[in-house]
PDB file of C-alpha atoms in Angstrom:
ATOM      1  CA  UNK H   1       0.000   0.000   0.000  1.00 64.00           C
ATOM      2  CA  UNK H   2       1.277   3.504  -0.829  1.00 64.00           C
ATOM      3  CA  UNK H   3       2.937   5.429   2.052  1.00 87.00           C
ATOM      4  CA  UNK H   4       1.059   8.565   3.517  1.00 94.00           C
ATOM      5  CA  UNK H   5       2.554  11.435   4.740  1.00 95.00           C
ATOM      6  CA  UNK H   6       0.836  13.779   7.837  1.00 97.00           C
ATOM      7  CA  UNK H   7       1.922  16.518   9.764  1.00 97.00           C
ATOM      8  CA  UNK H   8       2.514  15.324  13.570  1.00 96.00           C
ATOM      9  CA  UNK H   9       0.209  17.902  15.206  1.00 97.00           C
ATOM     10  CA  UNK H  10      -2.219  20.379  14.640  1.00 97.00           C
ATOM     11  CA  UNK H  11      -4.271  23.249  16.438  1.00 97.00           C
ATOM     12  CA  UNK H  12      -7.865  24.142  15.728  1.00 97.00           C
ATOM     13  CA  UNK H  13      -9.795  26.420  17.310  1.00 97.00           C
ATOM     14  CA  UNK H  14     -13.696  25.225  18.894  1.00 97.00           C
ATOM     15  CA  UNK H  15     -16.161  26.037  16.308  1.00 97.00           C
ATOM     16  CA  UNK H  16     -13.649  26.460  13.256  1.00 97.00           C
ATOM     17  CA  UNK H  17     -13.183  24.341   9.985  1.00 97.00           C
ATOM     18  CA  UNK H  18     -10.036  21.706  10.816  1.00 98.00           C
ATOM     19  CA  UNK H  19      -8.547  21.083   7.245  1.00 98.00           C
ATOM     20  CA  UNK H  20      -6.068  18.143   8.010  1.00 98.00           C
ATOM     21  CA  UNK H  21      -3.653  17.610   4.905  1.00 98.00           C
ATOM     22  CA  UNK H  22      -2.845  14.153   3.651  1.00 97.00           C
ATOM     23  CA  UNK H  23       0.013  13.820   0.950  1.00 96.00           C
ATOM     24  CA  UNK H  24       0.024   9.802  -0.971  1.00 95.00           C
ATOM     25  CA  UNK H  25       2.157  11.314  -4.070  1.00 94.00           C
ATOM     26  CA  UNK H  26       2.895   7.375  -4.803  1.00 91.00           C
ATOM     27  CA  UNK H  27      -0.975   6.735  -4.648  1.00 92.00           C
ATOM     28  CA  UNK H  28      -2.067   3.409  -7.275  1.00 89.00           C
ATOM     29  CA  UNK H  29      -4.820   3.979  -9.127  1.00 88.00           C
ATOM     30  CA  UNK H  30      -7.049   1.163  -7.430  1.00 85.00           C
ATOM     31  CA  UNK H  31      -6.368   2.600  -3.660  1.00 89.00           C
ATOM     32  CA  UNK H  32      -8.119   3.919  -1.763  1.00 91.00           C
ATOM     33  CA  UNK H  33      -8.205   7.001   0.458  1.00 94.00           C
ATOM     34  CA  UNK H  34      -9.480   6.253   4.182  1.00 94.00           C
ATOM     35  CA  UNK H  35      -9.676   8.311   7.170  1.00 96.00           C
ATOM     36  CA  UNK H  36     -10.052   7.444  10.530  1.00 96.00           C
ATOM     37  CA  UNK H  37      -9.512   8.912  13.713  1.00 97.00           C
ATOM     38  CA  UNK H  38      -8.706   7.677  17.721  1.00 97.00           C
ATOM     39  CA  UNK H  39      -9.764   9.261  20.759  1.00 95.00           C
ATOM     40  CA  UNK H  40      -7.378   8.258  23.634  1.00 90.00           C
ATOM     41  CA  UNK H  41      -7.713   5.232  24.808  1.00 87.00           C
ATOM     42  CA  UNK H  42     -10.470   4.124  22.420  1.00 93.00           C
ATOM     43  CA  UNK H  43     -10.349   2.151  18.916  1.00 95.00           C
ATOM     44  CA  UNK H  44     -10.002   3.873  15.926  1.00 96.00           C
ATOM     45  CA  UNK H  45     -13.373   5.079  14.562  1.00 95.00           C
ATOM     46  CA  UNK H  46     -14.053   5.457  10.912  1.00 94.00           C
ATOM     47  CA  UNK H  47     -14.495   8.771   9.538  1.00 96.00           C
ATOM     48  CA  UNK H  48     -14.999   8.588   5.639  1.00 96.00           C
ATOM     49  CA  UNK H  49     -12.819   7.002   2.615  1.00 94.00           C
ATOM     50  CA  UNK H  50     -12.954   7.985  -1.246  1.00 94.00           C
ATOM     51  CA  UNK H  51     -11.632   7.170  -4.473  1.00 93.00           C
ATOM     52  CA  UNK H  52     -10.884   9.963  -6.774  1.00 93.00           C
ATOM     53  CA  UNK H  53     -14.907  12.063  -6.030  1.00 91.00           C
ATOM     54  CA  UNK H  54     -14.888  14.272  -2.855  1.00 95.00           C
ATOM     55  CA  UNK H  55     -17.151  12.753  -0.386  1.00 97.00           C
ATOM     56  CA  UNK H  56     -19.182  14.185   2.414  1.00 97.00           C
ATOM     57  CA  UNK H  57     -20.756  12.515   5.494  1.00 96.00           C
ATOM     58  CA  UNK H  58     -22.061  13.464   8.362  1.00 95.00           C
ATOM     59  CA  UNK H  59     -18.956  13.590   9.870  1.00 95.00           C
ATOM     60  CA  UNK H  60     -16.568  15.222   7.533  1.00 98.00           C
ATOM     61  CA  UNK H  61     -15.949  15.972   4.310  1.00 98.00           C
ATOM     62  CA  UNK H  62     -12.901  14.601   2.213  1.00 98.00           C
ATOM     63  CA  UNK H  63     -11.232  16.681  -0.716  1.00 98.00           C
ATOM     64  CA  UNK H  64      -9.278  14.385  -3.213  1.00 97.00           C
ATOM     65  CA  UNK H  65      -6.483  16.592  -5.813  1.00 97.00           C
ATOM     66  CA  UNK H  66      -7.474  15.906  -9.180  1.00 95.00           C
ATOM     67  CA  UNK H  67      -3.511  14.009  -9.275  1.00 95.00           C
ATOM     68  CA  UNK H  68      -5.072  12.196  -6.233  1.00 96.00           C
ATOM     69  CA  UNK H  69      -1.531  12.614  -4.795  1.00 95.00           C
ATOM     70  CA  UNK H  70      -2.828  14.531  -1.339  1.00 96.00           C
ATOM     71  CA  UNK H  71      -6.423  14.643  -0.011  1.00 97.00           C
ATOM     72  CA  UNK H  72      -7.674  17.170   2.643  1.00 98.00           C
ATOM     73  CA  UNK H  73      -9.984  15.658   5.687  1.00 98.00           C
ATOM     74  CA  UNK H  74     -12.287  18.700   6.831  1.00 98.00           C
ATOM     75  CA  UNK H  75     -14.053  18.727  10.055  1.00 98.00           C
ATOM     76  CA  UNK H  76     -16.557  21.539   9.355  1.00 97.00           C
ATOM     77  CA  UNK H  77     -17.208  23.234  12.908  1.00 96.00           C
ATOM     78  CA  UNK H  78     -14.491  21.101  15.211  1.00 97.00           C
ATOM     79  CA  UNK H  79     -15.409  20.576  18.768  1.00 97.00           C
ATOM     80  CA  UNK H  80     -13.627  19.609  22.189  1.00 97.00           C
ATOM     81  CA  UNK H  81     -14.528  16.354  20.988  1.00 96.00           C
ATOM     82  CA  UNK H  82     -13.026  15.927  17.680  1.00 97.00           C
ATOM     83  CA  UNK H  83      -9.454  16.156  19.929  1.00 98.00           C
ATOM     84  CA  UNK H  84      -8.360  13.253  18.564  1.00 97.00           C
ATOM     85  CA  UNK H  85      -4.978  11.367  16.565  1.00 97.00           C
ATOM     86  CA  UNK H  86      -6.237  11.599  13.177  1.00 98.00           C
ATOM     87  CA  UNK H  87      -5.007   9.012  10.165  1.00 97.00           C
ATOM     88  CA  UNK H  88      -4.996   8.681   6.666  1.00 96.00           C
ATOM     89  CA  UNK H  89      -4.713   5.521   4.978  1.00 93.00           C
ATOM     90  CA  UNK H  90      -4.174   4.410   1.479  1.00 90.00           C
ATOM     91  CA  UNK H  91      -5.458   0.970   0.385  1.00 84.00           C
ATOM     92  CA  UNK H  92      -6.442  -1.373  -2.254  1.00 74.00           C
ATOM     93  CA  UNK H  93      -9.717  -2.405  -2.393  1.00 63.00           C
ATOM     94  CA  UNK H  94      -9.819  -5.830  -3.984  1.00 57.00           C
ATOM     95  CA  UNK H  95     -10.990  -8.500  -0.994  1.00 52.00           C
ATOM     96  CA  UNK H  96     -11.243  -8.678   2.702  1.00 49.00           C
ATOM     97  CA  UNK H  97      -7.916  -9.675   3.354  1.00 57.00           C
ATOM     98  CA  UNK H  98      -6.482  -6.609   3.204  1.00 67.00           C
ATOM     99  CA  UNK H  99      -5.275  -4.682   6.283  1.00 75.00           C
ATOM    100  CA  UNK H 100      -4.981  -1.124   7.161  1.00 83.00           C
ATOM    101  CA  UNK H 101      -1.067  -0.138   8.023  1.00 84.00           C
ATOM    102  CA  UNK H 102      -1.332   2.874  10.237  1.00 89.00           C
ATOM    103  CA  UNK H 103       1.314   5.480  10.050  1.00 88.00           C
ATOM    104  CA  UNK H 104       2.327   8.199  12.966  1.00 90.00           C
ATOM    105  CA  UNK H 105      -1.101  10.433  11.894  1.00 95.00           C
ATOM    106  CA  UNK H 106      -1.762  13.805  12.793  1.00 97.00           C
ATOM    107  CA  UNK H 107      -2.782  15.152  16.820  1.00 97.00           C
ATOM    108  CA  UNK H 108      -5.175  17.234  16.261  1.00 98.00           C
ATOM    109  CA  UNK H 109      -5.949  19.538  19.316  1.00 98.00           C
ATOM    110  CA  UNK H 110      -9.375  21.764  19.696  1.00 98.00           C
ATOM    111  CA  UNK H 111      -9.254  24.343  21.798  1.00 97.00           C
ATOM    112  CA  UNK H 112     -11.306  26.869  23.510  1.00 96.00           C
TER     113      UNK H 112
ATOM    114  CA  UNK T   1     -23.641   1.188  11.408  1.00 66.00           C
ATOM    115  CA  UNK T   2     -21.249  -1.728  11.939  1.00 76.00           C
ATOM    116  CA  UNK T   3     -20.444  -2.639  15.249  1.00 90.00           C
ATOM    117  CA  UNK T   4     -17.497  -4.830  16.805  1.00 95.00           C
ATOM    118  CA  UNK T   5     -17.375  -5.242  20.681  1.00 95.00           C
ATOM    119  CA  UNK T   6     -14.429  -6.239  22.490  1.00 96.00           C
ATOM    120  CA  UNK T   7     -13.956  -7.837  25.736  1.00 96.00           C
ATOM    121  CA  UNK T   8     -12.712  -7.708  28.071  1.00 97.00           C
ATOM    122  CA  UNK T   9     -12.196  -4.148  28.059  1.00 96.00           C
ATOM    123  CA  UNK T  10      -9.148  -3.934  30.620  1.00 97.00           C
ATOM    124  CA  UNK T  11      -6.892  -6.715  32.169  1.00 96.00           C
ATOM    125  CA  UNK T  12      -4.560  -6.916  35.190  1.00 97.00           C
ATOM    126  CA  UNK T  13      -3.251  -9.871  36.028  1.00 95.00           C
ATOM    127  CA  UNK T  14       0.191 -11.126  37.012  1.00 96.00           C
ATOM    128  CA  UNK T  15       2.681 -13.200  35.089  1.00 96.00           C
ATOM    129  CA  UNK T  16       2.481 -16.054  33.516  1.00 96.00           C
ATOM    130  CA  UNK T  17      -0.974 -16.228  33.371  1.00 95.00           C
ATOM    131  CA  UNK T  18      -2.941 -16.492  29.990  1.00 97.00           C
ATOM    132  CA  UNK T  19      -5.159 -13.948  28.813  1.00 97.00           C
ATOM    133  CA  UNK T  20      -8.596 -14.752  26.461  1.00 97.00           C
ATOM    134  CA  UNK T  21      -9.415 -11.297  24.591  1.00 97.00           C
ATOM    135  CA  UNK T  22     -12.750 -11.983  22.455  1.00 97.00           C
ATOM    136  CA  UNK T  23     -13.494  -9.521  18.974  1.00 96.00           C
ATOM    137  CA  UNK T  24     -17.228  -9.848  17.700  1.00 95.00           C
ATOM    138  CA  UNK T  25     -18.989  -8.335  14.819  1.00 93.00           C
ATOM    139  CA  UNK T  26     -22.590  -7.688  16.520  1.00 92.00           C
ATOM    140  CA  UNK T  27     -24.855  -6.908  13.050  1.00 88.00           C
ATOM    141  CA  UNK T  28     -22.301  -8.337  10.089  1.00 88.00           C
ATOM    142  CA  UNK T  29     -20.449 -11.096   9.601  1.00 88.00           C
ATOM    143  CA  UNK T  30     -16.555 -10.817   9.171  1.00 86.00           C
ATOM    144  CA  UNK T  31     -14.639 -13.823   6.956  1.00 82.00           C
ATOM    145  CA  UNK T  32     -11.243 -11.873   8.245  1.00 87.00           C
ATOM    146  CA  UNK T  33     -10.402 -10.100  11.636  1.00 91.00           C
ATOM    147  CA  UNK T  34      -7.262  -8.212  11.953  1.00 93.00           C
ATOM    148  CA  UNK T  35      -5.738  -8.018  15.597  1.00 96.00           C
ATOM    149  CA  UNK T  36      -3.576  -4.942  16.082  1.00 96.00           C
ATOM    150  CA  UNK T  37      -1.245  -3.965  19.083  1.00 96.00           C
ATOM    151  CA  UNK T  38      -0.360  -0.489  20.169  1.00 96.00           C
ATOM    152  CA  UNK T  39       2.230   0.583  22.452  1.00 94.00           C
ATOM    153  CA  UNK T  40       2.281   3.940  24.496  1.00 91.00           C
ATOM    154  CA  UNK T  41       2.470   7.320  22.475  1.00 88.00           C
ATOM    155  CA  UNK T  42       2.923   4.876  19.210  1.00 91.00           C
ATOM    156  CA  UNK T  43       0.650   3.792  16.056  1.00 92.00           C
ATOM    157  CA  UNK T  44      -1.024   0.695  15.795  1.00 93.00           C
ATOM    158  CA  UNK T  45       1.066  -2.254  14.746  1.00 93.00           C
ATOM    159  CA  UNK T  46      -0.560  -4.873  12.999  1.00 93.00           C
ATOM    160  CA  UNK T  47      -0.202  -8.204  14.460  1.00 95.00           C
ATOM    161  CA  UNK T  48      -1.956 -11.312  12.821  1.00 93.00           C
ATOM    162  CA  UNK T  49      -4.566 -11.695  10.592  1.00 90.00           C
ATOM    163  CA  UNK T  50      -7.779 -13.595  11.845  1.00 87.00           C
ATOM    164  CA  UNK T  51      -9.170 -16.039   9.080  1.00 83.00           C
ATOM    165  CA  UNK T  52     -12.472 -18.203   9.701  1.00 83.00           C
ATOM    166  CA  UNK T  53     -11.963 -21.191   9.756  1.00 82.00           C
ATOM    167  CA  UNK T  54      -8.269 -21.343   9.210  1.00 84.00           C
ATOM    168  CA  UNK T  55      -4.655 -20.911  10.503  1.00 87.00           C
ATOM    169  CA  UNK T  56      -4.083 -17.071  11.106  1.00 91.00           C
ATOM    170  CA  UNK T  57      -1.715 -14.942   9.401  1.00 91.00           C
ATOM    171  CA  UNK T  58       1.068 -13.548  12.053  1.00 93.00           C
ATOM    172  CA  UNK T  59       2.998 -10.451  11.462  1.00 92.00           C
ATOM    173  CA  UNK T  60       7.438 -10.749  10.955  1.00 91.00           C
ATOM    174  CA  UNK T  61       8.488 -11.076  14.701  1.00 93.00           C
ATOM    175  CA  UNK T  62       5.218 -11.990  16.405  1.00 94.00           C
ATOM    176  CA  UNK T  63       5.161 -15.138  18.029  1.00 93.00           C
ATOM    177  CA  UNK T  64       2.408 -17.520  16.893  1.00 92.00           C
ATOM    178  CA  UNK T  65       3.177 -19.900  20.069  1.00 94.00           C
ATOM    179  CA  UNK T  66       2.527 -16.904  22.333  1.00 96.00           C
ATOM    180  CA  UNK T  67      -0.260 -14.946  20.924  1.00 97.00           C
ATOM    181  CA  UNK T  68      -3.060 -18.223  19.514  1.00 96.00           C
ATOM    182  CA  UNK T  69      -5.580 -16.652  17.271  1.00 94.00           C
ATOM    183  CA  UNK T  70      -8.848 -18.635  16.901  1.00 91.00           C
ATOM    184  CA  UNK T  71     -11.405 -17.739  14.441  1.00 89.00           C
ATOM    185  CA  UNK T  72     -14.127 -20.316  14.899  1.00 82.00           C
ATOM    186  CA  UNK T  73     -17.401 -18.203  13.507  1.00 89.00           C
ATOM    187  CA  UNK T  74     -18.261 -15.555  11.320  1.00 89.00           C
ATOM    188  CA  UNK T  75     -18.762 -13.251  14.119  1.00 92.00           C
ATOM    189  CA  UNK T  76     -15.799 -14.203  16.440  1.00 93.00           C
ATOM    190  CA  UNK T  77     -12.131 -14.327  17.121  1.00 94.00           C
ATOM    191  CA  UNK T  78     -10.177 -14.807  20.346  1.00 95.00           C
ATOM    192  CA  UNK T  79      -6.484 -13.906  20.768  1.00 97.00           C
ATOM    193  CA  UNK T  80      -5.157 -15.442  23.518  1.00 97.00           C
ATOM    194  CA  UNK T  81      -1.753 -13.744  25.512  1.00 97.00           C
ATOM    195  CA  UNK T  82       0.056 -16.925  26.742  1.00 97.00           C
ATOM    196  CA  UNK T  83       2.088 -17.099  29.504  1.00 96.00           C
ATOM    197  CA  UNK T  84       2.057 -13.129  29.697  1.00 95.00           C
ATOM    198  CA  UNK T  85       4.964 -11.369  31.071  1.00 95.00           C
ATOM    199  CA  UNK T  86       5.275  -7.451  31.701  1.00 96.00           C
ATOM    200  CA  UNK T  87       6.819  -6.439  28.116  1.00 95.00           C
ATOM    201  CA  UNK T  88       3.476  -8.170  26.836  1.00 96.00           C
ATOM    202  CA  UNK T  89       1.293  -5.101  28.746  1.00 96.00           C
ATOM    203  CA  UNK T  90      -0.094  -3.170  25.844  1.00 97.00           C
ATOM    204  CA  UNK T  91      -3.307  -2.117  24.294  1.00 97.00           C
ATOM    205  CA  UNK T  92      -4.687  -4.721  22.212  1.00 98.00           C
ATOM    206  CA  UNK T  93      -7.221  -3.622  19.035  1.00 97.00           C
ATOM    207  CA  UNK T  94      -9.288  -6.127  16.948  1.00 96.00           C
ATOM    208  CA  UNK T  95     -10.961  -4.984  13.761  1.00 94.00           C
ATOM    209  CA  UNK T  96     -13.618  -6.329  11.110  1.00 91.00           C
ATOM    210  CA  UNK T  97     -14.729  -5.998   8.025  1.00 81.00           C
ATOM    211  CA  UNK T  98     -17.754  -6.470   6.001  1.00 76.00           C
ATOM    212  CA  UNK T  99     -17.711  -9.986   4.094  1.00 72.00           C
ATOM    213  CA  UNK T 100     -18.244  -8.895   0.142  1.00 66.00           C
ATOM    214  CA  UNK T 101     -14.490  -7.315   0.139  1.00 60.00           C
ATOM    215  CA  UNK T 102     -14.849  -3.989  -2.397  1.00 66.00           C
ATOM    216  CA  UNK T 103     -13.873  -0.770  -0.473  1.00 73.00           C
ATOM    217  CA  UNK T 104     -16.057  -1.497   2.695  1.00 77.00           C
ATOM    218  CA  UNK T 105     -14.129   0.009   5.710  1.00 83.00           C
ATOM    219  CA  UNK T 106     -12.874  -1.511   8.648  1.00 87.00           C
ATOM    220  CA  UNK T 107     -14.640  -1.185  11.982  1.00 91.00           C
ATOM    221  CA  UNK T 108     -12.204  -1.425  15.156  1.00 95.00           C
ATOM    222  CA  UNK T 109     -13.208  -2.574  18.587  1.00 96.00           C
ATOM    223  CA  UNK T 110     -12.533  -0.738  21.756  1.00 95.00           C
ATOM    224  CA  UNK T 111      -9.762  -2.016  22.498  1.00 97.00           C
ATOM    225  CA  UNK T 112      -8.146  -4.281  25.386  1.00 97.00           C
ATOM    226  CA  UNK T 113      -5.898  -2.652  28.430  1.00 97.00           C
ATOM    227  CA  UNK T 114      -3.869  -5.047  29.109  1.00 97.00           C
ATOM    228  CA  UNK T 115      -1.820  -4.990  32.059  1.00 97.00           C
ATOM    229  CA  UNK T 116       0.694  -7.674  33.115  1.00 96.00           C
ATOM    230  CA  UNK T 117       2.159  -7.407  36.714  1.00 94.00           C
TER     231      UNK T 117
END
Protein backbone atom coordinates (compact mmCIF):
# COMPACT_ATOMS: atom_id res chain seq x y z
CA UNK A 1 0.00 0.00 0.00
CA UNK A 2 1.28 3.50 -0.83
CA UNK A 3 2.94 5.43 2.05
CA UNK A 4 1.06 8.56 3.52
CA UNK A 5 2.55 11.44 4.74
CA UNK A 6 0.84 13.78 7.84
CA UNK A 7 1.92 16.52 9.76
CA UNK A 8 2.51 15.32 13.57
CA UNK A 9 0.21 17.90 15.21
CA UNK A 10 -2.22 20.38 14.64
CA UNK A 11 -4.27 23.25 16.44
CA UNK A 12 -7.86 24.14 15.73
CA UNK A 13 -9.79 26.42 17.31
CA UNK A 14 -13.70 25.23 18.89
CA UNK A 15 -16.16 26.04 16.31
CA UNK A 16 -13.65 26.46 13.26
CA UNK A 17 -13.18 24.34 9.99
CA UNK A 18 -10.04 21.71 10.82
CA UNK A 19 -8.55 21.08 7.25
CA UNK A 20 -6.07 18.14 8.01
CA UNK A 21 -3.65 17.61 4.91
CA UNK A 22 -2.85 14.15 3.65
CA UNK A 23 0.01 13.82 0.95
CA UNK A 24 0.02 9.80 -0.97
CA UNK A 25 2.16 11.31 -4.07
CA UNK A 26 2.90 7.37 -4.80
CA UNK A 27 -0.97 6.74 -4.65
CA UNK A 28 -2.07 3.41 -7.27
CA UNK A 29 -4.82 3.98 -9.13
CA UNK A 30 -7.05 1.16 -7.43
CA UNK A 31 -6.37 2.60 -3.66
CA UNK A 32 -8.12 3.92 -1.76
CA UNK A 33 -8.21 7.00 0.46
CA UNK A 34 -9.48 6.25 4.18
CA UNK A 35 -9.68 8.31 7.17
CA UNK A 36 -10.05 7.44 10.53
CA UNK A 37 -9.51 8.91 13.71
CA UNK A 38 -8.71 7.68 17.72
CA UNK A 39 -9.76 9.26 20.76
CA UNK A 40 -7.38 8.26 23.63
CA UNK A 41 -7.71 5.23 24.81
CA UNK A 42 -10.47 4.12 22.42
CA UNK A 43 -10.35 2.15 18.92
CA UNK A 44 -10.00 3.87 15.93
CA UNK A 45 -13.37 5.08 14.56
CA UNK A 46 -14.05 5.46 10.91
CA UNK A 47 -14.49 8.77 9.54
CA UNK A 48 -15.00 8.59 5.64
CA UNK A 49 -12.82 7.00 2.61
CA UNK A 50 -12.95 7.98 -1.25
CA UNK A 51 -11.63 7.17 -4.47
CA UNK A 52 -10.88 9.96 -6.77
CA UNK A 53 -14.91 12.06 -6.03
CA UNK A 54 -14.89 14.27 -2.86
CA UNK A 55 -17.15 12.75 -0.39
CA UNK A 56 -19.18 14.19 2.41
CA UNK A 57 -20.76 12.51 5.49
CA UNK A 58 -22.06 13.46 8.36
CA UNK A 59 -18.96 13.59 9.87
CA UNK A 60 -16.57 15.22 7.53
CA UNK A 61 -15.95 15.97 4.31
CA UNK A 62 -12.90 14.60 2.21
CA UNK A 63 -11.23 16.68 -0.72
CA UNK A 64 -9.28 14.39 -3.21
CA UNK A 65 -6.48 16.59 -5.81
CA UNK A 66 -7.47 15.91 -9.18
CA UNK A 67 -3.51 14.01 -9.27
CA UNK A 68 -5.07 12.20 -6.23
CA UNK A 69 -1.53 12.61 -4.80
CA UNK A 70 -2.83 14.53 -1.34
CA UNK A 71 -6.42 14.64 -0.01
CA UNK A 72 -7.67 17.17 2.64
CA UNK A 73 -9.98 15.66 5.69
CA UNK A 74 -12.29 18.70 6.83
CA UNK A 75 -14.05 18.73 10.06
CA UNK A 76 -16.56 21.54 9.36
CA UNK A 77 -17.21 23.23 12.91
CA UNK A 78 -14.49 21.10 15.21
CA UNK A 79 -15.41 20.58 18.77
CA UNK A 80 -13.63 19.61 22.19
CA UNK A 81 -14.53 16.35 20.99
CA UNK A 82 -13.03 15.93 17.68
CA UNK A 83 -9.45 16.16 19.93
CA UNK A 84 -8.36 13.25 18.56
CA UNK A 85 -4.98 11.37 16.56
CA UNK A 86 -6.24 11.60 13.18
CA UNK A 87 -5.01 9.01 10.16
CA UNK A 88 -5.00 8.68 6.67
CA UNK A 89 -4.71 5.52 4.98
CA UNK A 90 -4.17 4.41 1.48
CA UNK A 91 -5.46 0.97 0.38
CA UNK A 92 -6.44 -1.37 -2.25
CA UNK A 93 -9.72 -2.41 -2.39
CA UNK A 94 -9.82 -5.83 -3.98
CA UNK A 95 -10.99 -8.50 -0.99
CA UNK A 96 -11.24 -8.68 2.70
CA UNK A 97 -7.92 -9.67 3.35
CA UNK A 98 -6.48 -6.61 3.20
CA UNK A 99 -5.27 -4.68 6.28
CA UNK A 100 -4.98 -1.12 7.16
CA UNK A 101 -1.07 -0.14 8.02
CA UNK A 102 -1.33 2.87 10.24
CA UNK A 103 1.31 5.48 10.05
CA UNK A 104 2.33 8.20 12.97
CA UNK A 105 -1.10 10.43 11.89
CA UNK A 106 -1.76 13.80 12.79
CA UNK A 107 -2.78 15.15 16.82
CA UNK A 108 -5.18 17.23 16.26
CA UNK A 109 -5.95 19.54 19.32
CA UNK A 110 -9.38 21.76 19.70
CA UNK A 111 -9.25 24.34 21.80
CA UNK A 112 -11.31 26.87 23.51
CA UNK B 1 -23.64 1.19 11.41
CA UNK B 2 -21.25 -1.73 11.94
CA UNK B 3 -20.44 -2.64 15.25
CA UNK B 4 -17.50 -4.83 16.81
CA UNK B 5 -17.38 -5.24 20.68
CA UNK B 6 -14.43 -6.24 22.49
CA UNK B 7 -13.96 -7.84 25.74
CA UNK B 8 -12.71 -7.71 28.07
CA UNK B 9 -12.20 -4.15 28.06
CA UNK B 10 -9.15 -3.93 30.62
CA UNK B 11 -6.89 -6.71 32.17
CA UNK B 12 -4.56 -6.92 35.19
CA UNK B 13 -3.25 -9.87 36.03
CA UNK B 14 0.19 -11.13 37.01
CA UNK B 15 2.68 -13.20 35.09
CA UNK B 16 2.48 -16.05 33.52
CA UNK B 17 -0.97 -16.23 33.37
CA UNK B 18 -2.94 -16.49 29.99
CA UNK B 19 -5.16 -13.95 28.81
CA UNK B 20 -8.60 -14.75 26.46
CA UNK B 21 -9.41 -11.30 24.59
CA UNK B 22 -12.75 -11.98 22.46
CA UNK B 23 -13.49 -9.52 18.97
CA UNK B 24 -17.23 -9.85 17.70
CA UNK B 25 -18.99 -8.33 14.82
CA UNK B 26 -22.59 -7.69 16.52
CA UNK B 27 -24.85 -6.91 13.05
CA UNK B 28 -22.30 -8.34 10.09
CA UNK B 29 -20.45 -11.10 9.60
CA UNK B 30 -16.55 -10.82 9.17
CA UNK B 31 -14.64 -13.82 6.96
CA UNK B 32 -11.24 -11.87 8.24
CA UNK B 33 -10.40 -10.10 11.64
CA UNK B 34 -7.26 -8.21 11.95
CA UNK B 35 -5.74 -8.02 15.60
CA UNK B 36 -3.58 -4.94 16.08
CA UNK B 37 -1.24 -3.96 19.08
CA UNK B 38 -0.36 -0.49 20.17
CA UNK B 39 2.23 0.58 22.45
CA UNK B 40 2.28 3.94 24.50
CA UNK B 41 2.47 7.32 22.47
CA UNK B 42 2.92 4.88 19.21
CA UNK B 43 0.65 3.79 16.06
CA UNK B 44 -1.02 0.69 15.79
CA UNK B 45 1.07 -2.25 14.75
CA UNK B 46 -0.56 -4.87 13.00
CA UNK B 47 -0.20 -8.20 14.46
CA UNK B 48 -1.96 -11.31 12.82
CA UNK B 49 -4.57 -11.69 10.59
CA UNK B 50 -7.78 -13.59 11.85
CA UNK B 51 -9.17 -16.04 9.08
CA UNK B 52 -12.47 -18.20 9.70
CA UNK B 53 -11.96 -21.19 9.76
CA UNK B 54 -8.27 -21.34 9.21
CA UNK B 55 -4.65 -20.91 10.50
CA UNK B 56 -4.08 -17.07 11.11
CA UNK B 57 -1.72 -14.94 9.40
CA UNK B 58 1.07 -13.55 12.05
CA UNK B 59 3.00 -10.45 11.46
CA UNK B 60 7.44 -10.75 10.96
CA UNK B 61 8.49 -11.08 14.70
CA UNK B 62 5.22 -11.99 16.41
CA UNK B 63 5.16 -15.14 18.03
CA UNK B 64 2.41 -17.52 16.89
CA UNK B 65 3.18 -19.90 20.07
CA UNK B 66 2.53 -16.90 22.33
CA UNK B 67 -0.26 -14.95 20.92
CA UNK B 68 -3.06 -18.22 19.51
CA UNK B 69 -5.58 -16.65 17.27
CA UNK B 70 -8.85 -18.64 16.90
CA UNK B 71 -11.41 -17.74 14.44
CA UNK B 72 -14.13 -20.32 14.90
CA UNK B 73 -17.40 -18.20 13.51
CA UNK B 74 -18.26 -15.55 11.32
CA UNK B 75 -18.76 -13.25 14.12
CA UNK B 76 -15.80 -14.20 16.44
CA UNK B 77 -12.13 -14.33 17.12
CA UNK B 78 -10.18 -14.81 20.35
CA UNK B 79 -6.48 -13.91 20.77
CA UNK B 80 -5.16 -15.44 23.52
CA UNK B 81 -1.75 -13.74 25.51
CA UNK B 82 0.06 -16.93 26.74
CA UNK B 83 2.09 -17.10 29.50
CA UNK B 84 2.06 -13.13 29.70
CA UNK B 85 4.96 -11.37 31.07
CA UNK B 86 5.27 -7.45 31.70
CA UNK B 87 6.82 -6.44 28.12
CA UNK B 88 3.48 -8.17 26.84
CA UNK B 89 1.29 -5.10 28.75
CA UNK B 90 -0.09 -3.17 25.84
CA UNK B 91 -3.31 -2.12 24.29
CA UNK B 92 -4.69 -4.72 22.21
CA UNK B 93 -7.22 -3.62 19.03
CA UNK B 94 -9.29 -6.13 16.95
CA UNK B 95 -10.96 -4.98 13.76
CA UNK B 96 -13.62 -6.33 11.11
CA UNK B 97 -14.73 -6.00 8.03
CA UNK B 98 -17.75 -6.47 6.00
CA UNK B 99 -17.71 -9.99 4.09
CA UNK B 100 -18.24 -8.89 0.14
CA UNK B 101 -14.49 -7.32 0.14
CA UNK B 102 -14.85 -3.99 -2.40
CA UNK B 103 -13.87 -0.77 -0.47
CA UNK B 104 -16.06 -1.50 2.70
CA UNK B 105 -14.13 0.01 5.71
CA UNK B 106 -12.87 -1.51 8.65
CA UNK B 107 -14.64 -1.19 11.98
CA UNK B 108 -12.20 -1.42 15.16
CA UNK B 109 -13.21 -2.57 18.59
CA UNK B 110 -12.53 -0.74 21.76
CA UNK B 111 -9.76 -2.02 22.50
CA UNK B 112 -8.15 -4.28 25.39
CA UNK B 113 -5.90 -2.65 28.43
CA UNK B 114 -3.87 -5.05 29.11
CA UNK B 115 -1.82 -4.99 32.06
CA UNK B 116 0.69 -7.67 33.11
CA UNK B 117 2.16 -7.41 36.71
Amino acid sequence: DAKTTQPTSMDCAEGRAANLPCNHSTISGNEYVYWYRQIHSQGPQYIIHGLKNNETNEMASLIITEDRKSSTLILPHATLRDTAVYYCIVRVANNAGNMLTFGGGTRLMVKP
Amino acid sequence: GAVVSQHPSRVICKSGTSVKIECRSLDFQATTMFWYRQFPKQSLMLMATSNEGSKATYEQGVEKDKFLINHASLTLSTLTVTSAHPEDSSFYICSARERGGGNQPQHFGDGTRLSIL
